[in-house]
Amino acid sequence: MNNLIFFVVIFLGFSSERVLSEIHASLPPRGWNSYDSFCWTISEEEFLQNAQLISQKLHAHGYEYAVVDYLWYRKLVPGAYVDSLGYDVIDEWGRVIPDPGRWPSSKGGKGFSVVAKKVHDMGLKFGFHVMRGISTQAVNANTPILDITTGKAYVESGKIWHAKDIGIKERACAWMKNGFMSVNTTLGAGKAFLRSLYHQYAEWGVDFVKHDCVFGEDFQPHEITVVSGVLKELNHTILYSLSPGTSATPAMAKHVAPLVNMYRVTGDDWDNWGDVATHFNVSRDFAAASMIGANGLLGNSWPDLDMLPLGWLTDEGANVGPHRNSRLTLDEQKTQLTLWSMARSPLMFGGDMRKLDNTTYGLITNPILLEINSFSSNNKEFPYITSTTEFQFLDQVPKIQTRTQNMGGSEKLVVGLSSCYVPEAKGWFSQMVDTNLEQICWRWGSRNKKAKPFCLYKTEAFLQSDEDVEYSEKYRGKIHLHASNREGFCFDTSSKRKRTSKEHKRASFSPCRLDANQMWELNNNGTLMNSYSGSCASMKVMKANAAPGGIRSWIATGKKGEVYLAYFNLNLTRTVISTTVSDLSKVFPTINFGSCSCKEVWSRKDYGSLQHSLSASVDSHGCALFILTCT
């Protein structure tokens, strides 16, 4: 298969066809992922049943990827769970392969080749989830590294290289410490191992790879770069996706977007309103940074707001199959789908296809939403709106917090992680409290002259046992940082982070230990870099008493000149949201809004000719989506 993709997908409704041009991921990818409805326990039979229904019901609407989420290589036996050790199936080269107990067609070294062929025969594309680096199980077994050019063990400088030579134990995946660790990509053997993985995936016929624990708080830019380079050299095109994106920023994404095709910009999104609401600020920021449809691997790249947890689901982190309907109300589901479409996020449905109800089916195949998601342009938040409530444009859950400190009565500082290149990361300095006590502080530019700097207490990294000595050179010059009222607790980036975004609201101080998550280095340019993620501690000034709620709006243009305008009510009560013709003209001055007719999608109400203003009464957590046709 060439690296250029040529195909047309016909789908029902508003647009008669969905045409993908010659470039890779020219439109936001669309498909189904098993995680929301099966966690990690899905079997081959269950997956193929879902794939068949995707082919029959969703493929005509542009859903083309059937994706198996994580731990498809783990044996489903007592004692096996997300962070268990010793239950994975690996080959003689230390590469994970499907568990034959759940994927019987993989026996005899076939891997996923049989499953992929069956998916391809359905007219779909096959994908799966992979973790960072190399498995702990392979490192413990010290398997040799495959050299794909010879088909034998990798040899360099007269040495046969093994898993223990390339695995970096102190850079284990924070949320799956027993499972996977980074590989040393400065070594030829490290690159050879990653190359052997993705060449094997191509041989299996894999079309989509969701690469986890390499972005956001877990940023591994060197591994992303190496993998992207390997994918370019393959004869089989693989769409490259990064997940998750906790603490991801547009500045960070600008470094990786050219290397990938989609990348998560949030933690895991589940079926609760709080998770949906956190996406408004994130999607706004990435749109403002012109990241939607930016240059990507062999084509375009797309900020990913995560899967759609609709329909028949399992509980987050549950070790069981699907058993309940989505907890989001119908209004909240419409809001989520409308925001995802207006922000042109990839659409990955997460519900069990075998119990797909008519309401959910109608939402995820709504032709106007799919038209907006695929073909709209100039997508951005629209700020010129008013409402009957006093709360407007308020942040929802603050960006990933680790610790907050009120600054006077109106502002507070929020400590998070960001790219080391942004201004928000620069401003840390050292000061002596006394001859034996030093602080690392943040100097912030508030108008409140009485505000004190935000400070953490510094100690040298403490080696706890003889076996830690081997890391002493690696951590020379690194420091631990303590909260003033939490002696024995150290500032930690993500070692306790779970896969759900709700966990990210916790302050991140945990008992001090020798762990790269807790190692920091103060640089001369005023940045405070973390040894685990390579990201820097950043500060943001926020309103101290900002309450949840408010109203939001997005605007975009269609390929036929129409204008899409969405109102979102994040309040707990029904709210009237309005804008004026003159304010619409501020965003698109070349459009004559005085000559527009207006229809609302969800109510199917015809508003007639647009006069001086456009108002709608929107239910709590609901939305209104207008199509403005102007002459």
XYZ file of C-alpha atoms in Angstrom:
631
model
C 0.000 0.000 0.000
C 1.306 3.453 -0.847
C 1.718 6.140 1.788
C -0.973 8.140 0.016
C -4.544 7.090 0.688
C -7.278 7.331 -1.960
C -10.803 6.430 -1.017
C -14.329 7.781 -0.802
C -16.844 7.036 1.939
C -20.485 7.594 1.099
C -22.681 8.584 4.047
C -26.342 9.470 4.532
C -27.838 12.864 5.274
C -26.642 16.422 4.914
C -23.723 15.710 2.618
C -23.848 13.001 -0.017
C -20.204 11.975 0.254
C -17.181 12.218 2.467
C -14.092 12.544 0.340
C -10.626 12.076 1.764
C -7.919 13.707 -0.298
C -4.450 12.425 -0.951
C -3.004 13.486 2.390
C -3.155 11.274 5.489
C -5.892 12.114 8.046
C -7.088 14.998 5.882
C -10.296 15.025 7.960
C -10.736 14.303 11.679
C -10.544 10.494 12.056
C -13.754 8.702 13.008
C -14.305 5.248 14.473
C -15.029 3.047 17.486
C -12.880 2.161 20.517
C -13.491 -0.683 22.973
C -12.362 1.039 26.202
C -15.584 2.726 27.347
C -17.636 -0.442 27.048
C -15.142 -3.228 27.804
C -12.200 -1.702 29.706
C -9.382 -4.163 28.845
C -11.255 -7.464 28.947
C -12.680 -7.607 25.408
C -12.393 -10.892 23.514
C -11.895 -11.581 19.813
C -15.518 -12.652 19.431
C -16.841 -9.502 21.141
C -14.565 -7.254 19.115
C -15.534 -8.789 15.775
C -19.224 -8.594 16.677
C -18.801 -4.861 17.282
C -16.741 -4.413 14.126
C -19.430 -6.079 12.041
C -22.048 -3.675 13.398
C -19.780 -0.696 12.773
C -19.518 -1.838 9.191
C -23.283 -2.246 8.864
C -24.476 0.851 10.774
C -21.703 3.441 11.037
C -19.327 2.983 8.113
C -21.691 4.786 5.747
C -21.440 7.773 8.107
C -17.650 7.937 7.948
C -16.770 5.739 10.953
C -13.918 3.660 9.567
C -11.639 2.556 12.442
C -12.316 -0.367 14.785
C -9.853 -0.024 17.657
C -8.960 -2.433 20.483
C -7.888 -0.518 23.561
C -5.231 -1.455 26.095
C -3.915 -4.742 27.523
C -4.947 -7.031 24.655
C -1.778 -8.979 25.544
C -2.745 -9.582 29.192
C -4.153 -12.929 30.307
C -7.655 -12.647 31.744
C -7.024 -14.778 34.840
C -7.322 -14.227 38.612
C -4.698 -11.761 39.808
C -4.480 -9.868 36.518
C -5.509 -6.215 36.628
C -4.407 -2.899 35.100
C -1.093 -2.615 36.985
C -0.361 -6.279 37.663
C 2.983 -7.800 36.690
C 3.711 -11.143 35.065
C 0.469 -11.809 33.180
C 1.432 -10.467 29.754
C 2.171 -12.577 26.684
C 5.465 -11.642 24.997
C 7.467 -13.171 22.158
C 11.139 -14.152 22.184
C 12.099 -10.534 21.343
C 10.265 -9.003 24.278
C 7.357 -7.705 22.196
C 3.811 -8.040 23.540
C 1.536 -10.248 21.448
C -2.214 -10.976 21.756
C -3.336 -13.227 24.603
C -4.369 -16.432 22.789
C -6.957 -17.110 25.499
C -8.928 -14.066 24.365
C -7.627 -13.880 20.780
C -7.517 -17.511 19.591
C -6.717 -16.577 15.979
C -3.337 -15.255 17.176
C -1.998 -18.738 17.941
C 0.971 -19.948 15.934
C 2.623 -16.532 15.760
C -0.170 -14.960 13.688
C -0.586 -11.992 16.018
C -3.448 -9.768 14.899
C -3.105 -10.590 11.204
C -6.280 -12.726 11.089
C -8.365 -10.189 13.000
C -7.057 -7.334 10.847
C -7.961 -9.203 7.648
C -11.488 -9.834 8.896
C -11.866 -6.146 9.755
C -10.515 -5.152 6.343
C -12.964 -7.537 4.677
C -15.746 -5.606 6.432
C -14.546 -2.439 4.703
C -13.042 -1.039 7.928
C -9.570 -0.304 9.256
C -8.066 -2.027 12.281
C -6.317 -0.341 15.181
C -5.104 -0.931 18.712
C -3.615 0.688 21.803
C 0.068 0.378 22.762
C 2.053 1.589 25.747
C 5.282 3.531 25.982
C 8.647 1.842 25.552
C 9.117 -1.735 26.677
C 7.272 -3.963 29.137
C 8.694 -4.598 32.597
C 8.088 -8.290 31.949
C 10.454 -8.191 28.951
C 13.103 -6.349 30.961
C 12.855 -8.860 33.808
C 13.199 -11.696 31.285
C 16.077 -9.789 29.616
C 14.984 -10.815 26.142
C 17.289 -10.029 23.192
C 16.484 -7.150 20.834
C 15.466 -7.992 17.276
C 17.357 -6.468 14.369
C 14.756 -6.433 11.579
C 17.469 -6.065 8.914
C 19.000 -9.455 9.808
C 16.156 -11.246 11.568
C 18.581 -11.977 14.405
C 19.577 -10.420 17.714
C 20.777 -6.823 17.486
C 24.581 -6.582 17.639
C 26.576 -3.394 18.029
C 30.236 -2.943 19.043
C 30.539 -6.710 19.284
C 27.786 -6.942 21.879
C 24.396 -8.679 21.710
C 21.891 -6.222 23.180
C 19.069 -7.182 25.557
C 16.028 -5.594 27.172
C 17.883 -4.648 30.357
C 20.325 -2.623 28.256
C 17.614 -0.312 26.920
C 14.887 -0.187 29.618
C 14.942 2.886 31.886
C 13.380 1.683 35.135
C 13.196 5.103 36.753
C 11.051 6.298 33.831
C 8.226 3.814 34.252
C 4.779 4.869 33.068
C 3.366 6.779 36.036
C -0.102 5.234 35.963
C 1.126 1.710 35.151
C 4.447 1.479 36.984
C 4.568 -2.319 36.916
C 3.715 -2.486 33.251
C 5.969 -0.389 31.013
C 9.011 1.844 31.017
C 10.783 4.117 28.554
C 13.553 2.827 26.338
C 16.811 4.673 25.818
C 16.343 6.150 22.357
C 19.921 7.451 22.250
C 21.058 3.831 21.840
C 20.948 2.007 18.537
C 19.410 -0.934 20.382
C 16.640 1.278 21.769
C 15.758 2.488 18.294
C 15.994 -1.076 16.967
C 13.447 -2.290 19.542
C 10.914 0.395 18.630
C 11.486 -0.300 14.935
C 10.831 -4.011 15.500
C 7.501 -3.183 17.168
C 6.057 -1.037 14.415
C 7.296 -3.209 11.587
C 5.511 -6.096 13.282
C 2.327 -4.021 13.525
C 2.545 -3.237 9.813
C 3.011 -6.942 9.038
C -0.161 -7.677 11.008
C -2.074 -5.114 8.936
C -2.624 -2.568 11.703
C -3.942 0.779 10.375
C -4.200 2.810 13.594
C -1.964 2.966 16.691
C -3.008 4.728 19.892
C 0.283 5.372 21.729
C -0.196 5.877 25.485
C 1.886 7.408 28.286
C 4.017 9.557 25.966
C 2.192 12.922 25.921
C 1.007 15.598 28.365
C 2.318 14.944 31.870
C 4.028 11.824 30.509
C 5.753 13.678 27.671
C 8.307 11.491 25.877
C 9.299 13.592 22.835
C 12.249 11.401 21.866
C 10.144 8.235 21.669
C 7.425 10.053 19.694
C 10.087 11.289 17.243
C 11.584 7.832 16.756
C 8.197 6.151 16.285
C 7.087 8.815 13.810
C 10.276 8.248 11.814
C 9.669 4.495 11.737
C 6.085 5.002 10.540
C 7.344 7.155 7.661
C 9.585 4.344 6.418
C 6.842 1.697 6.367
C 5.151 0.546 3.178
C 1.884 0.270 5.123
C 0.295 3.546 6.300
C -0.543 3.670 10.018
C -2.456 6.566 11.586
C -0.527 7.731 14.681
C -2.501 8.834 17.755
C -1.194 9.979 21.182
C -3.034 9.463 24.484
C -3.784 10.835 27.003
C -3.078 14.569 27.122
C -3.238 15.563 30.755
C -1.641 19.038 31.135
C -1.093 19.242 27.368
C -0.746 22.789 26.064
C -0.755 24.259 22.550
C 2.936 25.096 22.969
C 3.694 21.438 23.728
C 1.477 20.268 20.875
C 3.279 22.450 18.338
C 6.359 20.273 18.884
C 4.566 16.975 18.250
C 1.717 17.820 15.850
C 3.950 17.450 12.744
C 4.939 13.971 13.975
C 1.442 12.531 14.555
C -2.132 12.536 13.213
C -4.142 13.072 16.402
C -3.275 13.727 20.030
C -5.333 13.846 23.185
C -5.514 17.235 24.882
C -7.305 16.111 28.086
C -7.386 13.276 30.571
C -9.909 10.497 30.044
C -13.444 11.724 29.406
C -16.212 9.739 31.091
C -19.979 10.066 31.181
C -20.308 12.800 33.772
C -20.983 16.488 33.204
C -17.799 17.629 34.965
C -15.658 15.820 32.400
C -17.580 17.342 29.493
C -17.376 20.862 30.958
C -13.576 20.752 31.291
C -13.258 20.565 27.492
C -14.539 24.074 26.775
C -11.373 25.922 27.811
C -9.099 23.284 26.312
C -10.809 23.236 22.920
C -10.867 27.044 22.875
C -7.119 27.265 23.486
C -6.153 24.755 20.793
C -8.452 26.393 18.249
C -6.992 29.822 19.047
C -3.513 28.390 18.504
C -4.506 27.219 14.978
C -3.886 23.570 15.860
C -7.086 22.220 14.256
C -6.052 20.357 11.111
C -2.429 21.517 11.368
C 0.433 19.837 9.539
C 0.879 16.239 10.727
C 2.490 12.903 9.902
C 2.152 12.424 6.130
C -0.801 14.812 6.263
C -2.780 16.531 9.017
C -3.040 16.385 12.798
C -6.028 16.949 15.081
C -6.432 17.850 18.784
C -8.453 14.977 20.258
C -11.090 15.653 22.946
C -11.317 11.886 23.695
C -13.906 9.226 23.044
C -17.687 9.639 23.176
C -18.930 7.742 26.288
C -22.468 7.267 25.000
C -24.784 4.286 24.812
C -24.021 1.041 26.688
C -20.886 1.328 28.848
C -18.856 -0.181 31.652
C -17.617 1.697 34.723
C -14.267 3.470 34.540
C -11.493 1.112 35.636
C -13.888 -1.830 36.006
C -12.606 -5.303 35.201
C -15.943 -6.342 33.741
C -17.882 -6.033 30.544
C -20.585 -3.472 29.652
C -23.530 -3.139 32.011
C -25.193 0.308 32.035
C -26.358 3.216 29.916
C -24.462 6.502 29.744
C -25.092 8.725 32.757
C -25.116 11.891 30.649
C -28.554 13.418 30.106
C -29.778 13.803 26.551
C -29.039 17.552 26.696
C -25.510 16.852 27.938
C -24.946 14.340 25.142
C -26.064 16.889 22.562
C -23.694 19.434 24.113
C -20.782 17.025 23.969
C -21.378 16.047 20.348
C -21.916 19.653 19.293
C -18.695 20.853 20.952
C -16.691 17.906 19.562
C -18.031 18.690 16.080
C -17.507 22.454 16.264
C -13.954 21.878 17.539
C -13.411 19.275 14.774
C -12.213 16.665 17.235
C -11.810 13.058 16.053
C -15.052 11.189 16.786
C -14.442 7.838 18.481
C -17.638 6.215 19.736
C -17.228 4.135 22.902
C -20.537 2.335 23.431
C -21.134 -1.377 22.851
C -22.471 -1.608 19.294
C -24.501 -4.706 20.178
C -26.820 -2.583 22.339
C -26.861 0.595 20.246
C -30.190 2.363 20.878
C -31.954 4.580 18.356
C -31.348 7.804 20.297
C -27.596 7.284 20.506
C -27.493 6.172 16.885
C -29.312 9.331 15.829
C -26.850 11.518 17.760
C -23.624 10.009 16.461
C -24.897 9.923 12.870
C -26.519 13.360 12.855
C -25.691 14.558 9.335
C -25.285 18.232 10.239
C -22.870 17.474 13.092
C -20.854 15.174 10.819
C -20.814 17.843 8.115
C -19.499 20.402 10.607
C -16.936 17.960 11.980
C -15.578 17.096 8.542
C -15.878 20.204 6.422
C -16.329 23.378 8.484
C -13.591 25.996 8.803
C -12.693 29.089 10.833
C -13.772 27.160 13.955
C -13.364 29.189 17.145
C -14.996 30.206 20.386
C -17.416 33.126 19.888
C -17.120 35.542 22.840
C -19.840 38.088 22.002
C -22.788 36.617 23.869
C -24.957 37.734 26.778
C -27.346 35.906 29.064
C -29.920 36.353 31.803
C -27.482 34.943 34.376
C -24.642 36.874 35.958
C -22.054 34.121 35.385
C -20.381 34.370 31.988
C -17.183 32.932 30.543
C -16.168 31.312 33.809
C -13.556 28.582 33.883
C -14.887 25.181 34.715
C -12.505 22.915 36.578
C -9.130 24.729 36.678
C -6.352 23.305 34.566
C -4.617 20.381 36.180
C -4.008 21.560 39.713
C -1.264 20.439 42.012
C -1.542 23.153 44.639
C -3.329 26.496 44.882
C -2.658 29.560 46.966
C -5.101 32.462 47.305
C -3.540 35.801 46.417
C -5.552 38.485 48.202
C -9.284 38.100 47.732
C -9.574 38.004 43.960
C -6.742 35.935 42.504
C -4.984 32.650 43.098
C -2.051 30.814 41.620
C -2.536 27.367 40.106
C 0.525 25.136 39.793
C 0.534 22.848 36.782
C 2.796 21.489 34.044
C 3.500 22.939 30.632
C 6.093 23.110 27.907
C 9.305 24.682 29.152
C 9.169 27.154 26.250
C 6.085 29.132 27.298
C 6.312 32.338 29.394
C 4.157 30.795 32.129
C 7.005 28.377 32.920
C 9.593 31.115 33.566
C 9.688 32.914 36.884
C 11.122 30.487 39.434
C 13.986 31.618 41.667
C 15.892 30.500 44.747
C 16.010 32.324 48.079
C 17.593 31.510 51.423
C 15.368 31.432 54.506
C 18.355 30.860 56.795
C 21.772 29.259 56.467
C 20.298 25.754 56.385
C 17.005 26.310 54.599
C 16.404 27.267 50.967
C 13.171 27.873 49.057
C 12.271 27.678 45.373
C 9.715 30.408 44.718
C 7.561 31.849 41.973
C 7.524 35.608 41.469
C 4.213 36.609 39.942
C 3.163 39.867 38.305
C 0.014 40.797 40.187
C -1.205 44.307 40.812
C -1.501 43.282 44.441
C 1.844 44.526 45.767
C 1.288 42.830 49.121
C 1.085 39.359 47.590
C 3.874 37.075 48.746
C 5.730 34.736 46.369
C 4.540 31.154 46.167
C 7.337 29.022 47.658
C 8.269 25.384 48.110
C 11.025 24.163 50.393
C 14.112 22.617 48.829
C 16.104 19.574 49.928
C 18.636 17.462 48.066
C 17.262 14.211 46.622
C 17.439 11.595 49.370
C 18.897 8.151 48.617
C 17.009 5.649 50.713
C 19.010 2.421 50.314
C 22.180 0.941 48.869
C 20.401 -0.078 45.674
C 19.563 3.579 45.060
C 23.226 4.490 44.778
C 23.287 3.478 41.113
C 20.975 6.411 40.434
C 22.927 8.961 42.489
C 24.895 10.227 39.496
C 21.731 10.462 37.431
C 20.043 12.613 40.084
C 23.054 14.747 40.959
C 21.910 18.364 41.173
C 18.239 17.383 41.311
C 16.099 18.497 44.230
C 13.006 17.553 46.194
C 10.368 20.228 46.856
C 8.154 20.218 49.936
C 4.983 22.046 50.951
C 5.652 24.106 54.071
C 2.933 22.328 56.053
C 3.571 18.821 54.699
C 7.009 17.769 55.886
C 7.973 14.423 54.389
C 5.750 15.010 51.357
C 7.268 15.990 48.011
C 5.934 17.798 44.961
C 4.989 15.040 42.488
C 3.966 15.349 38.833
C 1.898 12.299 38.022
C 2.881 9.121 39.845
C -0.593 8.771 41.363
C -2.440 9.735 38.210
C -5.157 7.409 37.024
C -6.771 7.281 33.605
C -9.819 9.363 34.484
C -9.677 13.140 34.374
C -11.440 13.376 37.737
C -8.231 12.214 39.406
C -6.338 15.171 38.005
C -7.971 17.655 40.366
C -6.027 16.364 43.375
C -3.047 18.175 44.810
C 0.028 16.231 43.848
C 2.104 15.871 46.987
C 3.047 12.359 48.052
C 5.560 10.728 50.435
C 9.112 11.544 49.392
C 11.015 8.797 47.579
C 13.626 8.257 44.890
C 11.416 8.727 41.878
C 11.923 10.739 38.693
C 8.408 12.162 39.174
C 9.684 13.997 42.251
C 13.030 15.170 40.873
C 13.300 18.830 39.851
C 16.024 21.059 38.475
C 16.056 24.863 38.636
C 17.491 26.248 35.388
C 19.204 29.590 34.832
C 16.318 30.808 32.644
C 13.882 30.557 35.565
C 12.261 27.262 34.616
C 11.725 24.367 37.015
C 12.075 21.148 35.020
C 10.803 17.736 36.072
C 13.140 14.774 35.525
C 10.319 12.383 34.646
C 8.345 14.244 32.013
C 10.805 16.862 30.787
C 8.003 19.389 31.305
C 8.224 22.446 33.539
C 6.185 23.655 36.478
C 4.049 26.590 35.352
C 1.860 29.103 37.108
C -1.445 30.629 36.071
C -3.316 33.450 37.760
C -7.017 32.669 38.095
C -10.030 34.188 39.813
C -10.151 32.720 43.292
C -13.916 32.600 43.549
C -14.873 31.645 40.009
C -17.927 29.407 40.236
C -18.818 26.630 37.790
C -21.355 27.551 35.190
C -21.679 30.268 32.634
C -22.400 30.361 28.927
C -20.177 29.595 25.967
C -20.490 29.797 22.200
C -18.659 28.563 19.110
C -18.832 29.718 15.510
C -17.635 28.292 12.173
C -18.264 28.556 8.446
C -19.478 25.799 6.135
C -18.168 24.808 2.731
C -21.211 26.383 1.007
C -20.876 29.702 2.820
C -23.288 28.963 5.650
C -22.419 29.952 9.229
C -22.745 27.585 12.185
C -23.341 29.152 15.611
C -23.618 27.077 18.789
C -24.821 28.305 22.197
C -23.877 26.271 25.281
C -25.534 26.678 28.688
C -23.233 25.411 31.441
C -25.504 26.748 34.193
C -27.747 24.685 36.447
C -30.845 26.573 35.300
C -32.416 27.340 31.956
C -30.742 30.407 30.444
C -31.513 32.772 27.578
C -28.387 33.316 25.456
C -28.179 36.123 22.913
C -25.936 37.856 20.418
C -26.373 40.679 17.919
C -25.885 41.017 14.176
C -23.186 43.613 14.769
C -21.286 41.234 17.058
C -21.458 38.435 14.481
C -19.967 40.868 11.968
C -16.988 41.408 14.264
C -15.938 37.800 13.654
C -16.805 37.511 9.950
C -16.918 41.110 8.608
C -17.304 40.023 4.965
C -20.627 38.245 5.626
C -23.840 40.270 5.431
C -25.608 38.929 8.524
C -28.531 41.271 7.905
C -29.554 39.024 5.024
C -29.472 35.676 6.852
C -32.196 33.125 7.429
C -31.805 31.008 10.564
C -32.749 27.480 11.610
C -31.962 25.647 14.864
C -30.860 22.030 14.492
C -32.001 20.326 17.709
C -35.473 21.913 17.975
C -35.867 22.124 14.172
C -37.273 25.611 14.725
C -37.208 28.062 11.825
C -36.233 31.474 13.215
C -36.871 33.196 9.891
C -34.826 36.213 8.828
C -32.177 37.358 11.251
C -33.005 40.841 12.523
C -31.014 42.771 15.124
C -30.247 39.859 17.458
C -30.494 36.100 17.900
C -31.716 34.712 21.227
C -32.513 31.208 22.425
C -33.671 29.766 25.720
C -31.318 26.843 26.405
C -31.882 24.093 28.974
C -29.347 23.432 31.742
C -26.208 21.791 30.310
C -27.841 21.945 26.895
C -27.067 23.682 23.637
C -28.601 25.323 20.593
C -27.049 24.908 17.138
C -27.981 27.407 14.440
C -27.412 27.319 10.710
C -27.297 30.825 9.236
C -27.772 30.982 5.472
C -26.812 34.419 4.201
C -27.213 35.945 0.738
